Coordinates of C-alpha atoms in Angstrom, one line a residue:
X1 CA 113.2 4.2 52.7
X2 CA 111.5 7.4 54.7
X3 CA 111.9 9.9 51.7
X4 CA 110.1 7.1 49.6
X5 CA 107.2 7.0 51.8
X6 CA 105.2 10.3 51.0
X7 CA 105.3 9.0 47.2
X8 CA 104.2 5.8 48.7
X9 CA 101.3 7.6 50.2
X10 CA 100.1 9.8 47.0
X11 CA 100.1 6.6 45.1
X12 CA 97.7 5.2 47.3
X13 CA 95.9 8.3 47.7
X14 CA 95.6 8.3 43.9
X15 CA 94.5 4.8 43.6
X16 CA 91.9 4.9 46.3
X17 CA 90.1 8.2 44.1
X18 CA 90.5 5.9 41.3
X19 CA 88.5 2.8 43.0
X20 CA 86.7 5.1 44.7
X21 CA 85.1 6.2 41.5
X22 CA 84.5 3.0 40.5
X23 CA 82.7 2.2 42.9
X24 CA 80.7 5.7 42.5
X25 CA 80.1 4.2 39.0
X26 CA 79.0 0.9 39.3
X27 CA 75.4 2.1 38.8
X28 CA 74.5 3.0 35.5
X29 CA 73.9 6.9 35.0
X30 CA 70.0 6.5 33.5
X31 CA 69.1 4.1 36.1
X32 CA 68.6 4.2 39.7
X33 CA 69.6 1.8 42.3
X34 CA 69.9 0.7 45.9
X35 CA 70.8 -2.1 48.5
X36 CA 74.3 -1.6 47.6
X37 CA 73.4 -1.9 44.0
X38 CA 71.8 -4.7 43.9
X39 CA 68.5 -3.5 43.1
X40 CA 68.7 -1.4 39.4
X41 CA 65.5 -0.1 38.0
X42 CA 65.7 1.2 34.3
X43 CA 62.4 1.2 33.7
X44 CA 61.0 4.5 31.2
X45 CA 64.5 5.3 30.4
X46 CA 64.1 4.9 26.0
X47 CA 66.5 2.5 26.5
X48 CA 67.4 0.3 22.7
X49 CA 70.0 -1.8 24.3
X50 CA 71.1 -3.2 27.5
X51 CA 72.7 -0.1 30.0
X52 CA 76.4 -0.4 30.6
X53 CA 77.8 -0.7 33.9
X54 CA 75.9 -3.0 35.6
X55 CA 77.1 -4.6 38.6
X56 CA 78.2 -8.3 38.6
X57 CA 76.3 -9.1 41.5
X58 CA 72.5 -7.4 40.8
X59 CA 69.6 -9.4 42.3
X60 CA 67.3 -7.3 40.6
X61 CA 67.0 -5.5 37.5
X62 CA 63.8 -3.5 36.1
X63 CA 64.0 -2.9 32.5
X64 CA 60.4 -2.4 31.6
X65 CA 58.3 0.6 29.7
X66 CA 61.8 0.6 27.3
X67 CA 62.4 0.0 23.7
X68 CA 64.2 -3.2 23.9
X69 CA 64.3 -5.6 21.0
X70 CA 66.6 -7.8 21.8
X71 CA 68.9 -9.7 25.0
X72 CA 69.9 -12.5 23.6
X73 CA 72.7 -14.2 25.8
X74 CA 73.5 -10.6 27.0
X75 CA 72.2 -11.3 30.9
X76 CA 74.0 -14.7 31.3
X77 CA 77.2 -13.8 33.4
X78 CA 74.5 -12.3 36.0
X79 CA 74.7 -15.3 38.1
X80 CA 72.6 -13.9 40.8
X81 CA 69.7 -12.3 39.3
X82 CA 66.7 -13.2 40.7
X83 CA 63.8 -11.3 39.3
X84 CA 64.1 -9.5 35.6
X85 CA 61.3 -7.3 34.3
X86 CA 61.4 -7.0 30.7
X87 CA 57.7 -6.1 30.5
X88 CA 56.2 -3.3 27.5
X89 CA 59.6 -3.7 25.5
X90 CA 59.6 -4.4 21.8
X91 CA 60.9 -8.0 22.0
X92 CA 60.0 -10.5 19.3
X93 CA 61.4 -14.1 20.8
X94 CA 62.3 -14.7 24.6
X95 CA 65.9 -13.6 25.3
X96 CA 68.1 -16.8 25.0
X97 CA 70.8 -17.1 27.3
X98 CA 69.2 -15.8 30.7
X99 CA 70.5 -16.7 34.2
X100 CA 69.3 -20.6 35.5
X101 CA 69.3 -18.4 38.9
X102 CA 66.3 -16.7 38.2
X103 CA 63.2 -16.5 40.5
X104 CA 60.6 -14.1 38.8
X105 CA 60.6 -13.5 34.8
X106 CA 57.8 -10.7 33.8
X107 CA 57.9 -10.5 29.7
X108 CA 54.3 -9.0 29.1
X109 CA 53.6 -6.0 26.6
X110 CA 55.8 -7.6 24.0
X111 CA 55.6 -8.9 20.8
X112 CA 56.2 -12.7 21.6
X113 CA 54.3 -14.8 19.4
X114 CA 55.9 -18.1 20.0
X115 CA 57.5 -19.9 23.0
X116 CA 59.7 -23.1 22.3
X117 CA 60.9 -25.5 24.3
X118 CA 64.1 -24.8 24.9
X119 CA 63.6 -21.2 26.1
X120 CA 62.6 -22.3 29.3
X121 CA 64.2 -25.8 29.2
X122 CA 67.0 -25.1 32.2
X123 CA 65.5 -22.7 34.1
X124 CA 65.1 -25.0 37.4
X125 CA 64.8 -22.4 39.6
X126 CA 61.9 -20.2 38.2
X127 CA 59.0 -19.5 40.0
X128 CA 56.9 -17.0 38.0
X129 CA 56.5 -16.6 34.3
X130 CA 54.5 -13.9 33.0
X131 CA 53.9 -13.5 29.0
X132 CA 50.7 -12.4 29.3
X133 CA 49.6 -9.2 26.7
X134 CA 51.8 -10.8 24.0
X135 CA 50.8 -12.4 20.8
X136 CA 51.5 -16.2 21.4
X137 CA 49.5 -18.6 19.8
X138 CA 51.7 -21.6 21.1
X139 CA 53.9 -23.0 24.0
X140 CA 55.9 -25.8 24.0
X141 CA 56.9 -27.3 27.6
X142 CA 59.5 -30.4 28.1
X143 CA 58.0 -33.2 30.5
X144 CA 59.4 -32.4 33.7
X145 CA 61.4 -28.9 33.0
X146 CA 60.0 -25.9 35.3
X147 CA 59.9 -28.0 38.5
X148 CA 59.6 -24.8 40.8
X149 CA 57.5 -22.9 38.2
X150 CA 54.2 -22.0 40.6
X151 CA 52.4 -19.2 38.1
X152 CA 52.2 -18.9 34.9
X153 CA 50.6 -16.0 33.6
X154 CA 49.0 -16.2 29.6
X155 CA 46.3 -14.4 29.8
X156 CA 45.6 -11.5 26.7
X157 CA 47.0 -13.6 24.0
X158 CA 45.8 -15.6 21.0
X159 CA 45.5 -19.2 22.1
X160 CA 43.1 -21.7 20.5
X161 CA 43.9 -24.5 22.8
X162 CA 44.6 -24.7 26.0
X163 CA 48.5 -25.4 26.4
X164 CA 49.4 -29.0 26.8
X165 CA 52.7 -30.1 29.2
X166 CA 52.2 -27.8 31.9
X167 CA 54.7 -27.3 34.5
X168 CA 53.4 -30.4 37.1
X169 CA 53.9 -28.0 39.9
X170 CA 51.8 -25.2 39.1
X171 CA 49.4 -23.5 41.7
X172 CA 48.2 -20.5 39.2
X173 CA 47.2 -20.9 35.5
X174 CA 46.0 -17.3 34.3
X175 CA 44.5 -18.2 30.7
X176 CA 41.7 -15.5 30.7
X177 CA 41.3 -12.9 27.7
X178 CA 42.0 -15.5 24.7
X179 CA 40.2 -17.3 22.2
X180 CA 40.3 -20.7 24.0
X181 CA 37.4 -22.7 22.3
X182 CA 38.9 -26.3 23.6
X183 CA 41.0 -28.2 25.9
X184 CA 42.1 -31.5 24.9
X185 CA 41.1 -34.3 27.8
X186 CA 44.1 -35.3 29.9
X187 CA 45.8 -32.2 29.1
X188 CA 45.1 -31.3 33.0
X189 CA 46.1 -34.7 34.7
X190 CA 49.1 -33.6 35.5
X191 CA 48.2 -30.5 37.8
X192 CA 47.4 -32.3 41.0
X193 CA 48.5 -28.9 42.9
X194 CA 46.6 -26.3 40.6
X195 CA 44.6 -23.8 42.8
X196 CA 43.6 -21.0 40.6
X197 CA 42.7 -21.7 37.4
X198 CA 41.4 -18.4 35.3
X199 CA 39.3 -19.2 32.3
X200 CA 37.0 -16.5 31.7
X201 CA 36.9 -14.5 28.2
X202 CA 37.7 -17.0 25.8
X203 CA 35.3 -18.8 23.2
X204 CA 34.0 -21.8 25.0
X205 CA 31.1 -23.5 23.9
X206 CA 31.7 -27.0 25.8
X207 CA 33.9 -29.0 27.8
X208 CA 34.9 -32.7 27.5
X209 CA 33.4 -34.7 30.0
X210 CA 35.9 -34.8 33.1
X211 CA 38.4 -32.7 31.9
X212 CA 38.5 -31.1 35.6
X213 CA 38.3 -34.2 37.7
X214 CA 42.2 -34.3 37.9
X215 CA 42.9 -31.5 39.4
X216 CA 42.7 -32.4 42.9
X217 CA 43.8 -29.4 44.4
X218 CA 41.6 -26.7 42.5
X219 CA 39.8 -24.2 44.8
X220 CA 39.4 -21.0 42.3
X221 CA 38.1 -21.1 38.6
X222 CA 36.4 -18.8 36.7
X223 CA 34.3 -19.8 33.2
X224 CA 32.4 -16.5 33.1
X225 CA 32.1 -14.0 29.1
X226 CA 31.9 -18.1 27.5
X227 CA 29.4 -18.8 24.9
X228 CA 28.7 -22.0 26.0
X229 CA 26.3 -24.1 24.3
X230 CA 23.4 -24.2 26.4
X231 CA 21.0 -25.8 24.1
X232 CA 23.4 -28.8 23.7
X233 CA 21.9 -30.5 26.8
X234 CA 24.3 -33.4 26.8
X235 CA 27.6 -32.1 27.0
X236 CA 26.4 -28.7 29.0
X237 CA 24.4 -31.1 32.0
X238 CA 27.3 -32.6 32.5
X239 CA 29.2 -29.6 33.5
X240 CA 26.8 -27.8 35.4
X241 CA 26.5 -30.6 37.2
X242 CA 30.2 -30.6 38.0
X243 CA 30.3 -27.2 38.4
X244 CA 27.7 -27.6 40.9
X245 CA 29.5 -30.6 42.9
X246 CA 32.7 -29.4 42.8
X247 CA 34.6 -28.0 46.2
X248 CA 36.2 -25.4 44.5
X249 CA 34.6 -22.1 44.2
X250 CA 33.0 -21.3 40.4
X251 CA 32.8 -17.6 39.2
X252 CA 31.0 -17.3 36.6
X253 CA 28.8 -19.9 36.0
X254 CA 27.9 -21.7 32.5
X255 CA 24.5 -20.5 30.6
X256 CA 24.2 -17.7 33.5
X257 CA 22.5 -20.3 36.3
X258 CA 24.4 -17.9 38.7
X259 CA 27.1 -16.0 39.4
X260 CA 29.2 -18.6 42.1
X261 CA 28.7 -21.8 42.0
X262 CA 30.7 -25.2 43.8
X263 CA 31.2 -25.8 47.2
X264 CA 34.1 -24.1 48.3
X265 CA 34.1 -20.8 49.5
X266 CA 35.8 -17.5 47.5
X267 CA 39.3 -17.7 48.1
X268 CA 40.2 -14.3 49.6
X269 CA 41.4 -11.3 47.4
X270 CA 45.3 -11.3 47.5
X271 CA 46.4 -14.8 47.9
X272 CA 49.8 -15.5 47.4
X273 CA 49.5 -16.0 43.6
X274 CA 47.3 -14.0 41.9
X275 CA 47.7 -11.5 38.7
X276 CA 46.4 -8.4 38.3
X277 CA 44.6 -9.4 35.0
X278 CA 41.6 -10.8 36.6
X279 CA 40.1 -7.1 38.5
X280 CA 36.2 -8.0 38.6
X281 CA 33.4 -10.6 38.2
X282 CA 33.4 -12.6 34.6
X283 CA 30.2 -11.1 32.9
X284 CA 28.5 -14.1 31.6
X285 CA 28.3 -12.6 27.9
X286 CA 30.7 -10.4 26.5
X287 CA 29.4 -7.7 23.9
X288 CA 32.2 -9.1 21.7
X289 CA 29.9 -12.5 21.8
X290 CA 26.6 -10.6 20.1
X291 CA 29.2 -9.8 17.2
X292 CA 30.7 -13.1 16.7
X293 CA 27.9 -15.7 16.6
X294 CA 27.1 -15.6 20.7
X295 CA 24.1 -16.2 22.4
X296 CA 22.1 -12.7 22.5
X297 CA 20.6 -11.6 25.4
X298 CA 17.5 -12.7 24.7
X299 CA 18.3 -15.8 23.3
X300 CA 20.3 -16.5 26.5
X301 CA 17.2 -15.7 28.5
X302 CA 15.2 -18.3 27.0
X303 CA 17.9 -20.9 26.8
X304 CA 18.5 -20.6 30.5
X305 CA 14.8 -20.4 31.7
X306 CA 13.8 -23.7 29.4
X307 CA 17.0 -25.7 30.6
X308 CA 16.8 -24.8 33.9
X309 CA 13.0 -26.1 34.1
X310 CA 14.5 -29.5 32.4
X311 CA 17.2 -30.2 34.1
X312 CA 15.6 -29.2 37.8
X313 CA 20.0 -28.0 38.5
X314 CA 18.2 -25.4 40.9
X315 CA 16.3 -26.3 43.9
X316 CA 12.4 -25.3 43.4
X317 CA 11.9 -21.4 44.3
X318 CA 14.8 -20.5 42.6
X319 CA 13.1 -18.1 40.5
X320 CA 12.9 -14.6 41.9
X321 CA 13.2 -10.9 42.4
X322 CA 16.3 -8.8 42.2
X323 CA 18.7 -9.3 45.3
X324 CA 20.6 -12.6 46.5
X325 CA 17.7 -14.1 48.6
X326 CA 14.7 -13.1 50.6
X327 CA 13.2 -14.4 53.8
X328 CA 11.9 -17.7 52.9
X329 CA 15.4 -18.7 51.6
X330 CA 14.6 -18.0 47.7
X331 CA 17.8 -17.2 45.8
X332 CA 18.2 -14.9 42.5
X333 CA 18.8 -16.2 39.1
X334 CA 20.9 -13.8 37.8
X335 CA 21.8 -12.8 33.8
X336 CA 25.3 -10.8 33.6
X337 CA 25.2 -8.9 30.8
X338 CA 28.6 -6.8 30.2
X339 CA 28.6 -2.9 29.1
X340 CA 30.9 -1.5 27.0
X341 CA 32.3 0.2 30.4
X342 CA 32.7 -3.6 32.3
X343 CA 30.1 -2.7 34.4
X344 CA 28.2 -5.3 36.3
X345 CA 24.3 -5.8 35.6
X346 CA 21.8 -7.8 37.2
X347 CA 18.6 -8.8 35.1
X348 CA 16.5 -12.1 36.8
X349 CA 15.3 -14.0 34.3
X350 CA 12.1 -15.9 35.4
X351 CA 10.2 -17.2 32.4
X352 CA 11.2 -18.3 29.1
X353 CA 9.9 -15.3 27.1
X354 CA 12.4 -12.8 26.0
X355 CA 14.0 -9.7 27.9
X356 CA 10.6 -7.5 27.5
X357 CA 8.3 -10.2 28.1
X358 CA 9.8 -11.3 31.5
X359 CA 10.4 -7.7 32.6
X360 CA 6.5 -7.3 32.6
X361 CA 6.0 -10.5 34.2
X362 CA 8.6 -9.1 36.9
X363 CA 7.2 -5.7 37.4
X364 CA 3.5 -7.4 37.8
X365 CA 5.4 -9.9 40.2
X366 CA 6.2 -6.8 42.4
X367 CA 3.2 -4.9 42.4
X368 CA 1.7 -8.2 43.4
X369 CA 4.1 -8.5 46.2
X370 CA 3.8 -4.7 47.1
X371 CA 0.0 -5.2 47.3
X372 CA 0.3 -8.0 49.5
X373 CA 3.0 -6.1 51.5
X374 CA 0.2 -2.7 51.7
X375 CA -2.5 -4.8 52.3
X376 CA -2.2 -4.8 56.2
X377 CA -1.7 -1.2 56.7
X378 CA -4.9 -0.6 54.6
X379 CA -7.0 -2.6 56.5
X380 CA -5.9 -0.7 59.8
X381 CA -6.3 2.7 58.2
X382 CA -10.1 1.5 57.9
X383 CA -10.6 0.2 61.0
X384 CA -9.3 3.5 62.7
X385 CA -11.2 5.6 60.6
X386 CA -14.6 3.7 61.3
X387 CA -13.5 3.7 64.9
X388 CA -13.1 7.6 64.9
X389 CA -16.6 7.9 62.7
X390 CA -18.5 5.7 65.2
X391 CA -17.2 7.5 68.2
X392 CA -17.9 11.0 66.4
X393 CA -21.2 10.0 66.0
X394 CA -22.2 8.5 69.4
X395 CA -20.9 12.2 70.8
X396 CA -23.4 14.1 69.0

């Protein structure tokens, strides 16, 4: 048996070189990976098709910034994949067939322009869903299915309607950037634990009465860059006045009565949902508005001034200069009026008359004020100079 044993020992020798480069080449040769690889990014690789040599066990796999078209049923043995980044590929449906394991599914960039039910049917275990940047015009949800889904991000697509069927357990609805002009009532009343709710940049004019009243948990919503009907005094009252009441905090506004409104204060940047599609303020009217039938900014100036005086929404003294208040409590009326660079400005609008108009009225406003202000300080400038004069003259 001893002469045996040193061609016992090159055999194994052999087969551990053979394993051992195996092992070596578990990671694919364009991607990169780590935590025993677990973790494989592919991303900007010009990758058409799936990489070969993928190990059984990956947790996380980062295929975005590729050329992708298609992965139907080609993920499904991964059994624990948790997070899968197909985002800026070239797919045109969602990838059938993907792990029920997953956590964290990021699709955005593509060329989706439909979801259907039973893409996401099965997927128990998801927690975020991101499809926005896409081309979707609909999305059809199961009662009941997603019962871990928390954020769902839609934003930069081409909805009409605001999706019906939601996921009961959202906390995070990112619907900004689309050309949302309704949302049918009792489409909401099944969010109880909706937080964030981002509706800013779409086409509203008006809002059925209570639409928002269900969503019990809401502390975040933004309805800023909205053509809303401002001259439509029943159906706009009704939602300032909620927007006022509410205990959630309102960016944005409807018809420009301020920037924040509701009761609740801004939840803090970097909460634990949040997308990065929603960087600054909603600008009360987008320059995309002035070329589709919007309010312009002069028409929104007098729209706001004459309903504002109607509907008395804004305590009296309101009505003032540039700046958020001043020392006898008097807050700004602020217009947002977007640039073609997103940058934020502030016009006050105080009378009814257009843009030029009121801008007169405010500069006469402040030289008024500034008077007042140099009024003082003249009257002592006198009173030492007679006092010097007086006492000059008694000398001589």
């Amino acid at each position: 048996m001893l002469p045996h044993a040193p061609l016992a020992c090159l055999f194994l020798l052999l087969l551990l070189g053979v394993l051992g480069g195996m092992v070596l080449s578990i990671c694919p040769a364009v991607c990169s990976c780590s935590r025993g690889h677990r973790v494989v990014d592919c991303s900007s690789r010009h990758l058409s098709q799936l990489p070969p040599g993928l190990q059984h066990n990956i947790h996380f796999l980062n295929l975005s910034h590729n050329s992708l078209c298609g992965l139907d049923d080609q993920l499904s043995h991964y059994a624990h994949l948790r997070t899968l980044d197909l985002s800026y590929n070239l797919l045109g449906r969602f990838p059938s067939g993907l792990p029920r394991a997953l956590w964290d599914i990021r699709a955005a960039g593509n060329q989706l322009r439909a979801l259907d039910k039973n893409d996401t049917a099965y997927h128990w275990n998801l927690r975020v869903l991101d499809l926005s940047a896409n081309e979707l015009e609909r999305v059809v949800f199961i009662n009941n299915t997603l019962p871990s889904l928390h954020a769902l991000n839609l934003s930069h697509n081409r909805f009409w309607t605001v999706p019906t069927n939601m996921p009961h357990n959202l906390e995070m609805v990112d619907l900004a950037h689309n050309y949302l002009v309704q949302i049918l009532l009792g489409s909401l009343d099944r969010l109880p634990r909706l937080r964030r709710f981002y509706l800013h940049a779409n086409r509203f004019s008006w809002v059925p009465e209570g639409v928002f009243d269900r969503l019990e948990g809401l502390e975040f919503l933004t309805l800023g860059d909205n053509p809303w009907a401002c001259e439509e005094e029943e159906n706009i009252t009704r939602l300032l006045l909620w927007a006022k009441q509410t205990r959630a905090a309102v960016l944005g506004c409807p018809c420009y009565t301020r920037p924040t409104c509701g009761q609740a204060h801004l939840a803090t940047p970097g909460g634990e949902w949040h997308f990065t599609s929603y960087t600054e303020p909603p600008l009360g009217a987008d320059a995309r508005e002035l070329g589709r039938g919007g309010l312009t900014p002069d028409r929104a100036a007098v729209v706001t001034s004459g309903y504002l005086a109607k509907s008395a929404l804004l305590e009296p003294g309101t009505h003032g200069d540039r700046g958020s208040a001043n020392s006898s409590g008097d807050q700004t009326l602020f217009v947002f009026i977007s640039t073609p660079l997103h940058g934020l400005s502030t016009r006050t609008s105080t009378t009814g008359q257009p843009h030029s108009a009121a801008k007169k009225k405010n500069t006469g406003s402040t030289q008024n004020r500034s008077h007042g202000v140099h009024t003082p300080i003249l009257y002592s400038v006198v009173t030492w100079n007679l006092l010097v004069t007086v006492t000059a003259f008694k000398a001589f």
